[in-house]
Short mmCIF file of C-alpha atoms in Angstrom, two decimals:
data_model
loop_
_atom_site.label_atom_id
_atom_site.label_comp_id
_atom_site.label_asym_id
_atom_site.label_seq_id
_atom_site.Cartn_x
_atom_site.Cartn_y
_atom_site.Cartn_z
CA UNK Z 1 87.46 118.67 106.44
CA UNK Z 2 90.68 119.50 108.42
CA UNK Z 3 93.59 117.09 108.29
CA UNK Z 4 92.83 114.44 110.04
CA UNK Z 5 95.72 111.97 111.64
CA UNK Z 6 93.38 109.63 113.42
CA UNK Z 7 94.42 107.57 116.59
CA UNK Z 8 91.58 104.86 116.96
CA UNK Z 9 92.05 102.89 119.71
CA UNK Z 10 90.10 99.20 119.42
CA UNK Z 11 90.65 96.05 117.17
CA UNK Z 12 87.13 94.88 116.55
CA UNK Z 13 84.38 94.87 113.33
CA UNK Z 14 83.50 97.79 115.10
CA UNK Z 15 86.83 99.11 114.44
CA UNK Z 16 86.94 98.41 111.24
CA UNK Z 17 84.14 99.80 110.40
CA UNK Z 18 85.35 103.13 111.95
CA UNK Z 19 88.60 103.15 110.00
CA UNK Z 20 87.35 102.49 106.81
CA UNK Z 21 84.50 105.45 107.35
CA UNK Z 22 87.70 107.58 108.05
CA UNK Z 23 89.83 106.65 105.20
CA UNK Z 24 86.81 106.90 103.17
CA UNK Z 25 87.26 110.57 103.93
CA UNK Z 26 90.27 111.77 103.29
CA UNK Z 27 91.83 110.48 107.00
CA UNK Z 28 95.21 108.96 108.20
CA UNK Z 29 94.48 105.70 110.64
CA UNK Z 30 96.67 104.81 113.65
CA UNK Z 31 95.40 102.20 115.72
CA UNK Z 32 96.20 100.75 119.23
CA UNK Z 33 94.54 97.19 119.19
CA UNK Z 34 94.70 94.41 121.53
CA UNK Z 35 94.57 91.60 118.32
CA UNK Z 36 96.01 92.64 114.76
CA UNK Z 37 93.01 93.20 113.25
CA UNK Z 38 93.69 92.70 109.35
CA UNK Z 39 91.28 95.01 108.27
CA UNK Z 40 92.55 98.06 110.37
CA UNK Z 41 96.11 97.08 109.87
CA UNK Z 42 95.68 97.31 106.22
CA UNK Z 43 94.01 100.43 106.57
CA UNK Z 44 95.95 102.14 109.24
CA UNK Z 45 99.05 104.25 108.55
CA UNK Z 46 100.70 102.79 111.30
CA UNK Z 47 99.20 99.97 114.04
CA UNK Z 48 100.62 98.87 117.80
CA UNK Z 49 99.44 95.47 119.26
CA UNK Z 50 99.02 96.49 123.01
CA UNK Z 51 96.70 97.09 125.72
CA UNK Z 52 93.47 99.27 125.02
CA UNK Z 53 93.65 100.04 128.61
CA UNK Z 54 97.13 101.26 128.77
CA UNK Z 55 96.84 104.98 129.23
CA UNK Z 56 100.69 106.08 128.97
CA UNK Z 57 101.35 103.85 126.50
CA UNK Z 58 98.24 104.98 124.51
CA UNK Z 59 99.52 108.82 124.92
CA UNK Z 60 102.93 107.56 123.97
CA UNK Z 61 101.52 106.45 120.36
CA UNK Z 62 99.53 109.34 119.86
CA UNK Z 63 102.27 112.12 120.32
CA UNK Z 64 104.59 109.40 118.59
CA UNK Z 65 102.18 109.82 114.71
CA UNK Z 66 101.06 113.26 115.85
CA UNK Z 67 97.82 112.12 116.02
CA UNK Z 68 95.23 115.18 115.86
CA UNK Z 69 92.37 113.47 116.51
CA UNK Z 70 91.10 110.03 118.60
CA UNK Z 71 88.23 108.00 119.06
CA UNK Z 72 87.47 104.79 120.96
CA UNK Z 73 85.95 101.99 119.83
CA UNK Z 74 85.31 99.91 122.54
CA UNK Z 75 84.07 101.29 126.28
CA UNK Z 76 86.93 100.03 127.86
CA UNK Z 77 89.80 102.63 127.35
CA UNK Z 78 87.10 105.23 128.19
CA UNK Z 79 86.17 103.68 131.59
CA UNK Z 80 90.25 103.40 132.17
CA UNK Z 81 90.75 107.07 131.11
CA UNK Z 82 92.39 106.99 127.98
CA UNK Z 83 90.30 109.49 126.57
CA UNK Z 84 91.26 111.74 129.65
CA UNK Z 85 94.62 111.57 128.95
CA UNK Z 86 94.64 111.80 125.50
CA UNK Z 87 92.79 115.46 125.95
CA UNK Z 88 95.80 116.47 128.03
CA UNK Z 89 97.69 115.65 125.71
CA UNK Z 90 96.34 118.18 123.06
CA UNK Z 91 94.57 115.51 120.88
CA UNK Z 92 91.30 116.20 119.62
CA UNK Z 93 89.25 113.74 121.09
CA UNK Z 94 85.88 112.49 119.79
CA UNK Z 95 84.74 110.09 122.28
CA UNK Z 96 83.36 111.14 125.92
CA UNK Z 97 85.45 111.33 128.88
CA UNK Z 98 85.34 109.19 131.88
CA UNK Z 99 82.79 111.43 133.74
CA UNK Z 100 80.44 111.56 130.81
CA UNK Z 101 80.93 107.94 130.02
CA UNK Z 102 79.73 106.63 133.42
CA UNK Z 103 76.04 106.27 131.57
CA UNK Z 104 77.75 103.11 130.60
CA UNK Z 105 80.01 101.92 133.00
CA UNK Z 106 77.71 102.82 135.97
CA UNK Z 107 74.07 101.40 135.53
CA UNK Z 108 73.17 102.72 138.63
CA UNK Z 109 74.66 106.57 138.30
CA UNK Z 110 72.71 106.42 134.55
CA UNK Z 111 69.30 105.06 136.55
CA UNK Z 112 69.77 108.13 138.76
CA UNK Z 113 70.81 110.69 136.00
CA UNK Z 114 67.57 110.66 134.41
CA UNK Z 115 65.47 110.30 137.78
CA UNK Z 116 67.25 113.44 138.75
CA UNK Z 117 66.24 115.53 135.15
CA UNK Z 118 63.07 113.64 134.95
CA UNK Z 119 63.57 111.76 131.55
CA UNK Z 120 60.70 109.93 130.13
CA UNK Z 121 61.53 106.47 129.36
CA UNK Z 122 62.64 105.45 133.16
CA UNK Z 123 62.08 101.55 134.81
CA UNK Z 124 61.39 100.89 138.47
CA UNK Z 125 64.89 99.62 139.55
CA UNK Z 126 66.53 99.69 142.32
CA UNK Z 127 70.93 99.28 143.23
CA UNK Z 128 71.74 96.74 145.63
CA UNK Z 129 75.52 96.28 147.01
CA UNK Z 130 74.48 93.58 149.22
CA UNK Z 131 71.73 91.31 149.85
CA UNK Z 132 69.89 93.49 152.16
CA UNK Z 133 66.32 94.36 151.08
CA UNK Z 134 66.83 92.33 147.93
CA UNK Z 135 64.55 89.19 148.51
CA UNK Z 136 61.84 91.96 149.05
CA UNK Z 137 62.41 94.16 145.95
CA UNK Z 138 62.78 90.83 143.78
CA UNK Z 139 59.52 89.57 145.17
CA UNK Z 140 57.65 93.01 144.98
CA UNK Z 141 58.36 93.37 140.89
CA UNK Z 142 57.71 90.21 140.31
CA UNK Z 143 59.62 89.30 136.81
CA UNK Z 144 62.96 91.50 136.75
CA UNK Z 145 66.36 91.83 134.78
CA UNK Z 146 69.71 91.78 137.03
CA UNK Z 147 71.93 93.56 135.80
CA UNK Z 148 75.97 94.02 137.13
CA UNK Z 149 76.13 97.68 137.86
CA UNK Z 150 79.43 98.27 135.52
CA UNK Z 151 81.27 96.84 132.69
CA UNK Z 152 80.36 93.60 131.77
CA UNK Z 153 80.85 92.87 127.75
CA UNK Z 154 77.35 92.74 127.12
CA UNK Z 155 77.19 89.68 128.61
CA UNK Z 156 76.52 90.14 132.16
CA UNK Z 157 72.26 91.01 132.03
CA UNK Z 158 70.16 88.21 132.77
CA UNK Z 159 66.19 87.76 133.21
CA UNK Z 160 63.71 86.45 134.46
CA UNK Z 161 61.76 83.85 131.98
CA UNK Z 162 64.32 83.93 129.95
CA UNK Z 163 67.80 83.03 131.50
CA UNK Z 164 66.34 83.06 135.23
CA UNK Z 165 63.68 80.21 135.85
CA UNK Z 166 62.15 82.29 139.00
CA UNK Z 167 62.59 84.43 142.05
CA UNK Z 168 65.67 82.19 143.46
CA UNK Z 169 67.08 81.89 140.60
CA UNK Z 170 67.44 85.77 139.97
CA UNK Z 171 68.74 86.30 144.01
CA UNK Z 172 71.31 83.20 142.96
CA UNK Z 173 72.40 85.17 140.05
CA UNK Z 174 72.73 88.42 141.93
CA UNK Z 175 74.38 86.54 144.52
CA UNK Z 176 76.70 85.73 142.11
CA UNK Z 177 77.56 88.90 141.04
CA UNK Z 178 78.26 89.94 144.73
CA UNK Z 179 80.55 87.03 145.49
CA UNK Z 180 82.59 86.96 141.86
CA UNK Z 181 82.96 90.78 141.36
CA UNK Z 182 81.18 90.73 138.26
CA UNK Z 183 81.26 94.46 137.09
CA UNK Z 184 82.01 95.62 140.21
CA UNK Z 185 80.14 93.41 141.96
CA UNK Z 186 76.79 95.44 142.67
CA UNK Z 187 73.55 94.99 140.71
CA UNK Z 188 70.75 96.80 139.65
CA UNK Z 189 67.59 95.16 139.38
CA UNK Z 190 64.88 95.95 137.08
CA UNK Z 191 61.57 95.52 136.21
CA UNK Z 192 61.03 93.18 133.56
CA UNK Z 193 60.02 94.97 130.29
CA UNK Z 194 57.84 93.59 127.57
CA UNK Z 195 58.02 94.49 123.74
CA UNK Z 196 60.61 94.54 120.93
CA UNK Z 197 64.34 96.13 121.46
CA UNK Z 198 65.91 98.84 119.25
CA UNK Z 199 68.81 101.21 118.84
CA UNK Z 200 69.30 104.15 118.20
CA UNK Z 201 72.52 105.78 117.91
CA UNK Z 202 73.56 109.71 117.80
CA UNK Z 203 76.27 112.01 116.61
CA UNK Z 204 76.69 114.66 119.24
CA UNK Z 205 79.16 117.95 119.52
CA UNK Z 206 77.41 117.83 123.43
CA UNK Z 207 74.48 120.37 122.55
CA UNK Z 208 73.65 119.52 118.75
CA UNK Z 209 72.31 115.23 119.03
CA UNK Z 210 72.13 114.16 115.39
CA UNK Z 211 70.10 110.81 115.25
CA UNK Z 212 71.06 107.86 113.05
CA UNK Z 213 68.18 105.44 111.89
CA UNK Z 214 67.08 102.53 114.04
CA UNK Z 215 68.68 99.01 113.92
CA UNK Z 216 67.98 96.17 115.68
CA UNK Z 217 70.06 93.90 117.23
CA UNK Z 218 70.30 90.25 118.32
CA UNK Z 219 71.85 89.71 121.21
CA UNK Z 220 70.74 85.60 121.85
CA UNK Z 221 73.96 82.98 120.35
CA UNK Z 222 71.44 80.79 118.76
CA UNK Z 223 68.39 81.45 115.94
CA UNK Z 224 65.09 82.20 117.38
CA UNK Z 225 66.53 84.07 119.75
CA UNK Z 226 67.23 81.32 122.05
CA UNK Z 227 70.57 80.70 124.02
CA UNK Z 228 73.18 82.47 125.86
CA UNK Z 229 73.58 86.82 125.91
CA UNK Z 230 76.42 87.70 123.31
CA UNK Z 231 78.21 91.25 122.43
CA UNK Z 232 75.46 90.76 119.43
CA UNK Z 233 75.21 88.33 116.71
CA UNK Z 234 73.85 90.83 113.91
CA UNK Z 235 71.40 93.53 113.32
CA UNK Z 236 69.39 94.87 110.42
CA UNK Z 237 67.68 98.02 109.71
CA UNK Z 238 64.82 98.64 106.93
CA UNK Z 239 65.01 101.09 104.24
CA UNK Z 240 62.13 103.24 106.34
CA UNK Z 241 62.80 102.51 109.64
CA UNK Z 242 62.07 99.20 112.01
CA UNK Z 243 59.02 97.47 110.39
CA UNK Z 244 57.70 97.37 113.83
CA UNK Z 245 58.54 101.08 114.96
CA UNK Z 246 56.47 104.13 114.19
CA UNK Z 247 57.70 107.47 113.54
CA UNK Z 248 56.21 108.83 116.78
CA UNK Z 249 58.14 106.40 118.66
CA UNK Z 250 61.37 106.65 116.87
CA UNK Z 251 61.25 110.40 117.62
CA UNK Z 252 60.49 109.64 121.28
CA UNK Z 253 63.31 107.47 121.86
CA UNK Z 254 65.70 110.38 119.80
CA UNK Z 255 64.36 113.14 122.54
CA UNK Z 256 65.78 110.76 125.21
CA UNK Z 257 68.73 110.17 124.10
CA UNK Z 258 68.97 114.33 123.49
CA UNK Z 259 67.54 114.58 126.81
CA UNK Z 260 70.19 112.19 128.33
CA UNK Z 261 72.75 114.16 126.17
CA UNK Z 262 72.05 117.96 127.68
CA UNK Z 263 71.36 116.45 131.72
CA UNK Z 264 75.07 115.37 131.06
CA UNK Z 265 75.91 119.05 129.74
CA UNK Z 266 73.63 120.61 133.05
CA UNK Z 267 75.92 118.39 135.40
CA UNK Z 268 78.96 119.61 133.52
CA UNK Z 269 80.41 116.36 132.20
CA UNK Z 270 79.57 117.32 127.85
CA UNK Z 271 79.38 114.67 126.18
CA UNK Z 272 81.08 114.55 122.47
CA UNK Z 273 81.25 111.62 120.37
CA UNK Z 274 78.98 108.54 119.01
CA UNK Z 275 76.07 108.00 121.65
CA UNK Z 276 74.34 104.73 121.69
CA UNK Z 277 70.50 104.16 123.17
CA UNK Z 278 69.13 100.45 123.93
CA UNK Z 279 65.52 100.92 123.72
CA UNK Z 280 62.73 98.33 124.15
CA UNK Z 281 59.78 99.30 122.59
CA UNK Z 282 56.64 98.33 125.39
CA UNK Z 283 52.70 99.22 125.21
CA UNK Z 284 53.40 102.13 126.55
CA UNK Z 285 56.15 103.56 124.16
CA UNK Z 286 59.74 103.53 124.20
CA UNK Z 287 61.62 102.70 127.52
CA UNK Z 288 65.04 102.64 128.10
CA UNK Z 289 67.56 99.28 128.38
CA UNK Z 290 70.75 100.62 128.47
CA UNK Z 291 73.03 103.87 127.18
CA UNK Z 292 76.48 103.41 125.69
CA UNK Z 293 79.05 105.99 125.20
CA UNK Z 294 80.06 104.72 121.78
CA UNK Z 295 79.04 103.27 118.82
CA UNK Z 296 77.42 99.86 118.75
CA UNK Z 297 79.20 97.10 117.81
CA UNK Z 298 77.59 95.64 115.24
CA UNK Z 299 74.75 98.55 114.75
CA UNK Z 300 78.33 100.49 114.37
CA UNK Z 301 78.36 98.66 110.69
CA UNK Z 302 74.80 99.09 109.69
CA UNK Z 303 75.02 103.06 110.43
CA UNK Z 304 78.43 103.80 108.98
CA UNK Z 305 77.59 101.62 105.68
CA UNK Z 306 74.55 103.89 104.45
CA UNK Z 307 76.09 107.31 105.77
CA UNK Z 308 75.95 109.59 102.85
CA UNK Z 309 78.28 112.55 104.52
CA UNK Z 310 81.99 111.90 105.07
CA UNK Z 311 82.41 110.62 108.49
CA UNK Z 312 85.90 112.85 108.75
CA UNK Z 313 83.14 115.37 108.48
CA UNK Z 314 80.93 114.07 110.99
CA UNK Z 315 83.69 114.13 113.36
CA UNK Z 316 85.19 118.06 112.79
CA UNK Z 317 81.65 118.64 113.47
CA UNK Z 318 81.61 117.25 116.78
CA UNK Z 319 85.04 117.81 117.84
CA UNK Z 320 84.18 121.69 117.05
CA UNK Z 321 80.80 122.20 118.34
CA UNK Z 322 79.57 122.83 115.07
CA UNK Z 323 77.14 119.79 113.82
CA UNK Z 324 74.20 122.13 114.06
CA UNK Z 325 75.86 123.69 110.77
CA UNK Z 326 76.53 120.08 109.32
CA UNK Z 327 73.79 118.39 106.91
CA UNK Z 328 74.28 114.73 108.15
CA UNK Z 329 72.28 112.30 105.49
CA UNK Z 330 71.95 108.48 104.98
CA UNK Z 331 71.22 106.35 102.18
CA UNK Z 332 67.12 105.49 102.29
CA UNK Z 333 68.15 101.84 101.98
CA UNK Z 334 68.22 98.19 104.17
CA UNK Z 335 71.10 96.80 105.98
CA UNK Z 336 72.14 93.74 107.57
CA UNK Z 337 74.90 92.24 109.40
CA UNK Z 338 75.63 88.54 110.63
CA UNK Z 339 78.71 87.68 112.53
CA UNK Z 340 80.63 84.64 111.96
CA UNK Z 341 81.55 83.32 115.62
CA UNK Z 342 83.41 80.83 116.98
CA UNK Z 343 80.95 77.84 118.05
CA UNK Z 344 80.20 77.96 121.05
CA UNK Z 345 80.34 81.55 121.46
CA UNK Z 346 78.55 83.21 124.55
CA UNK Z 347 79.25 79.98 127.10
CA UNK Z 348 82.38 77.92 125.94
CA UNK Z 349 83.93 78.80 122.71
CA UNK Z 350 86.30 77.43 120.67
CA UNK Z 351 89.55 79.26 119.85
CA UNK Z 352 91.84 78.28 116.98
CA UNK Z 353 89.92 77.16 114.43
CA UNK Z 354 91.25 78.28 110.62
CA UNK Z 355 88.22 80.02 108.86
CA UNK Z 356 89.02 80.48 104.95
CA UNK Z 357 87.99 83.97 103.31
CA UNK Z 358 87.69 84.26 100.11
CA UNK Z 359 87.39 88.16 99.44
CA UNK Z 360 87.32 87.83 95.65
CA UNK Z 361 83.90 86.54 96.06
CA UNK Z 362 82.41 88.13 98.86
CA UNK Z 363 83.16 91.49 96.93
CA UNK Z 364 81.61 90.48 94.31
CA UNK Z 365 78.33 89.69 96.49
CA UNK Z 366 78.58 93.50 96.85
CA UNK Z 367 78.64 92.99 100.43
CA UNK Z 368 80.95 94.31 102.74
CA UNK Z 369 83.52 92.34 104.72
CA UNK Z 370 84.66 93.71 108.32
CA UNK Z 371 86.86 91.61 110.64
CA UNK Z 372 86.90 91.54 114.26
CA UNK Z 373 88.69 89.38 117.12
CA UNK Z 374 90.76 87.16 114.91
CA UNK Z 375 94.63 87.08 114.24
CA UNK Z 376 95.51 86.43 110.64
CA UNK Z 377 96.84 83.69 108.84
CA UNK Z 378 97.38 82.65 105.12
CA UNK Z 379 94.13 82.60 103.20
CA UNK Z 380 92.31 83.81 106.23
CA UNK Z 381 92.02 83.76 109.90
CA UNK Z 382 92.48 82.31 113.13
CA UNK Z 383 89.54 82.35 115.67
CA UNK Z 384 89.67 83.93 119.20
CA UNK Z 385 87.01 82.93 122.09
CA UNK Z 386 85.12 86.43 120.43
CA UNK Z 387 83.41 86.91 117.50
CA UNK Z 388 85.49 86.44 113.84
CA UNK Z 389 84.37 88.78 111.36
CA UNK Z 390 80.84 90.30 110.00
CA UNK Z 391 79.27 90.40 106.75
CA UNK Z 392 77.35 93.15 106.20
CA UNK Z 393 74.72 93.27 103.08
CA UNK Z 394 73.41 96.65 101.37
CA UNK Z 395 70.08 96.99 99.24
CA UNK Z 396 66.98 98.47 98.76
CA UNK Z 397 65.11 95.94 100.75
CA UNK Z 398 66.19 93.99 103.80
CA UNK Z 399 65.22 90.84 102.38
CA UNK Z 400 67.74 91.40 99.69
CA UNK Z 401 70.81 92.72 102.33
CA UNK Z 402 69.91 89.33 103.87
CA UNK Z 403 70.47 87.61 100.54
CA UNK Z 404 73.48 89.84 100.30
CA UNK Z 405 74.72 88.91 103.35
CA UNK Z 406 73.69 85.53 103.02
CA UNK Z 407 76.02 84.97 99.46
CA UNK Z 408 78.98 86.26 101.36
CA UNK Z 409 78.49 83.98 104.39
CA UNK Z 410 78.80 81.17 102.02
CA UNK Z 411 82.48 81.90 101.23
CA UNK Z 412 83.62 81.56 104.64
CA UNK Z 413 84.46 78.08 104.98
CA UNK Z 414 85.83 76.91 108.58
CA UNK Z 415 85.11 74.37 111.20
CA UNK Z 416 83.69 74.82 114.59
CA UNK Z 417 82.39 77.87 113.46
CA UNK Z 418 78.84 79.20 113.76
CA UNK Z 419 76.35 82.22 112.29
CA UNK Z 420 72.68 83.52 112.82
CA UNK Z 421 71.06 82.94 109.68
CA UNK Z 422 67.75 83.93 110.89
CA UNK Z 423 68.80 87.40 111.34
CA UNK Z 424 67.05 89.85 108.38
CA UNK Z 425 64.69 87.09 107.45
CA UNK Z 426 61.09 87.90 106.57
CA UNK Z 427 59.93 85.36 109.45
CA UNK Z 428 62.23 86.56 112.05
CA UNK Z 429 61.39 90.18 111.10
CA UNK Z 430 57.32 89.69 111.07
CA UNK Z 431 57.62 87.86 114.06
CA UNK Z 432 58.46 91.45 115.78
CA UNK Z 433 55.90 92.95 113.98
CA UNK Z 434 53.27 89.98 115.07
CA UNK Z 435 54.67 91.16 118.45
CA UNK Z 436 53.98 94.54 118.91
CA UNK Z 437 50.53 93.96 117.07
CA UNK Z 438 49.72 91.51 120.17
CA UNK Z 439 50.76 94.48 122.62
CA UNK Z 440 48.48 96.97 121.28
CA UNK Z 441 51.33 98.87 119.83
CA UNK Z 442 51.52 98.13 116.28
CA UNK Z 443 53.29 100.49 113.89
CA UNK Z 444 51.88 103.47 112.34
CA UNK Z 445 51.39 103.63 108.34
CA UNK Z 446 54.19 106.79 108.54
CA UNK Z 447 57.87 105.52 107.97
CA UNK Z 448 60.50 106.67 110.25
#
């Protein structure tokens, strides 16, 4: 590894998780946050509370430490041009630039990216500014998922039969999204697709794509998948894989995101840094939901708590071009996270509430402990109107992370506070399996 003085810009789990990874390996942490994350700040070398937006400012800090290297957590700074700036600057920076980030903060330009290189895994959608044409495309597909065409906090994708009642209530919604401004105020609207979702996330140097195993996430506030979109509530991977997802169609959904990956490389905008693919898995294979330009936040914990090479590694070898020469492993075991949220959390929730940690215990659950949008206070933390902190279980099986994870939930004690307990349970987890069985596509005896 070469000395690393890390600027990571972000105050979430996320965030955490990064920093740890990075002190794990031999790093120095200095962090630009919008919240004073206790976990980074304990970590970190130095820490500003500001704007993760704020390019000079950002640049300031950076030459300030002599930062060598930076990474984003969030999508935010990226879409503002921090990373931009930060490359003038002389850092080493291992997050994409704005141009190569617009597969997230531009549904549409992404839709059109791989129509234009002819990657598999493509919905019928089509980009409306304006109402014009839209009652007909609407009508024409039938079911379909609106989607704001940029930034949106995960929370801005809504569909039919399960947030939209119908056909008026999806033009509403749209409608909406013109009139308020919501990420930019265009939409993209989708077919409708079927199946189970997955992630997959990637290391990439912008030729080499080095996949991560799958995870899935759960977006819905309440168990059963039921309620409001979140930023995610939790996620779990298996010790082999997805219980639902076969090897053939893990490696499908890995080409993509490679595929995705060198298109950016052909149109001159290389991609370097963490790469993120929302997948659902249909009938017909993999197809894709979405493609971040970062790590996933929480799949972010799940990958970075089973990676077997030094992450400080991980990122010389993107940062250099070099991760074909890098032998990136992972611990063949089960993960899974559950965040503590405030209640109400994806509609109305409720700020201010005093959650009590007690760390003694949770570490002795052997699971681990990240925090996220929360300020800190004696004996624990205050809530924000985001999520708290994440527990994040480790073990051979993901029934046990889920007891893991489970013990550790039960030592953080708070009102008006609320948790997926569901997620990494043997029902919730067979129920996707049951799933894809009733599509035709069940899983293949091979693991991934």
């Amino acid at each position: 590894m070469t000395e690393q003085d890390v600027l990571l810009v972000g105050g979430g789990a996320r965030e955490h998780a990064m920093a740890k990874a990075l002190v794990d390996g031999g790093a120095r942490v200095y962090s630009v946050m919008s919240n004073e994350n206790p976990g980074v700040a304990e970590l970190a070398d130095d820490y500003a509370i500001g704007q993760e937006k704020h390019v000079a400012g950002i640049v300031d800090k950076a030459r300030q430490w002599g930062c060598t290297h930076a990474l984003s957590g969030p999508e935010g700074p990226i879409a503002a041009g921090v990373t931009d700036a930060l490359a003038d600057a002389g850092v080493t920076v291992v997050s994409p630039s704005q141009q190569a980030g617009r597969i997230e903060t531009d549904k549409a330009w992404m839709r059109d990216l791989m129509e234009r290189h002819g990657i598999p895994g493509r919905v019928r959608n089509r980009h409306f500014a304006n109402q014009q044409g839209l009652r007909e495309y609407v009508e024409e597909l039938g079911e379909v998922a609106v989607k704001p065409v940029g930034l949106t906090g995960g929370k801005g994708v809504k569909v039919t039969g399960d947030h939209l009642a119908g056909t008026e209530e999806a033009l509403e919604y749209a409608n909406d999204v013109f009139t308020s401004g919501l990420g930019g105020g265009q939409v993209v609207i989708e077919e409708k697709l079927e199946g189970e979702e997955f992630t997959v996330q990637c290391f990439t140097d912008g030729d080499t794509v080095v996949p991560t195993p799958p995870i899935q996430d759960h977006k819905r506030a309440f168990e059963g998948d039921e309620g409001p979109n979140t930023g995610g509530m939790g996620a779990y991977s298996g010790s082999e894989g997805l219980p639902f997802l076969s090897r053939v169609d893990y490696e499908a959904a890995v080409d993509i995101v490679r595929d995705i990956v060198h298109a950016l490389r052909d149109e001159d905008r290389p991609y370097v840094g963490p790469i993120y693919g929302q997948f659902m898995l249909t009938a017909d294979g993999p197809r894709v939901v979405e493609v971040n330009a970062r790590f996933g936040d929480p799949e972010a914990m799940n990958t970075l708590g089973i990676l077997e090479t030094p992450f400080t590694d991980v990122v010389d070898a993107m940062a250099e071009g070099t991760l074909d020469e890098l032998e990136v492993t992972f611990e063949p075991t089960a993960t899974v996270c559950k965040y503590v949220v405030p209640e109400g959390y994806g509609s109305d929730p409720t700020p201010d509430t005093t959650v009590e940690i007690d760390r003694e215990a949770i570490a002795e659950t052997g699971a681990e402990l990240f925090y996220a949008s929360c300020e800190p206070t004696e004996g624990g933390v205050v809530t924000t109107t985001s999520r708290t902190l994440a527990l994040v279980g480790i073990a051979d099986t993901i029934e046990d992370a889920n007891e893991q994870a489970e013990q550790a939930l039960s030592h953080v004690k708070g009102e008006a506070i609320d948790a997926r307990h569901d997620i990494g349970t043997e029902k919730l987890v067979q129920r996707r399996v049951e799933h894809m069985r009733e599509l035709g596509r069940p899983r293949n005896p091979e693991s991934v």
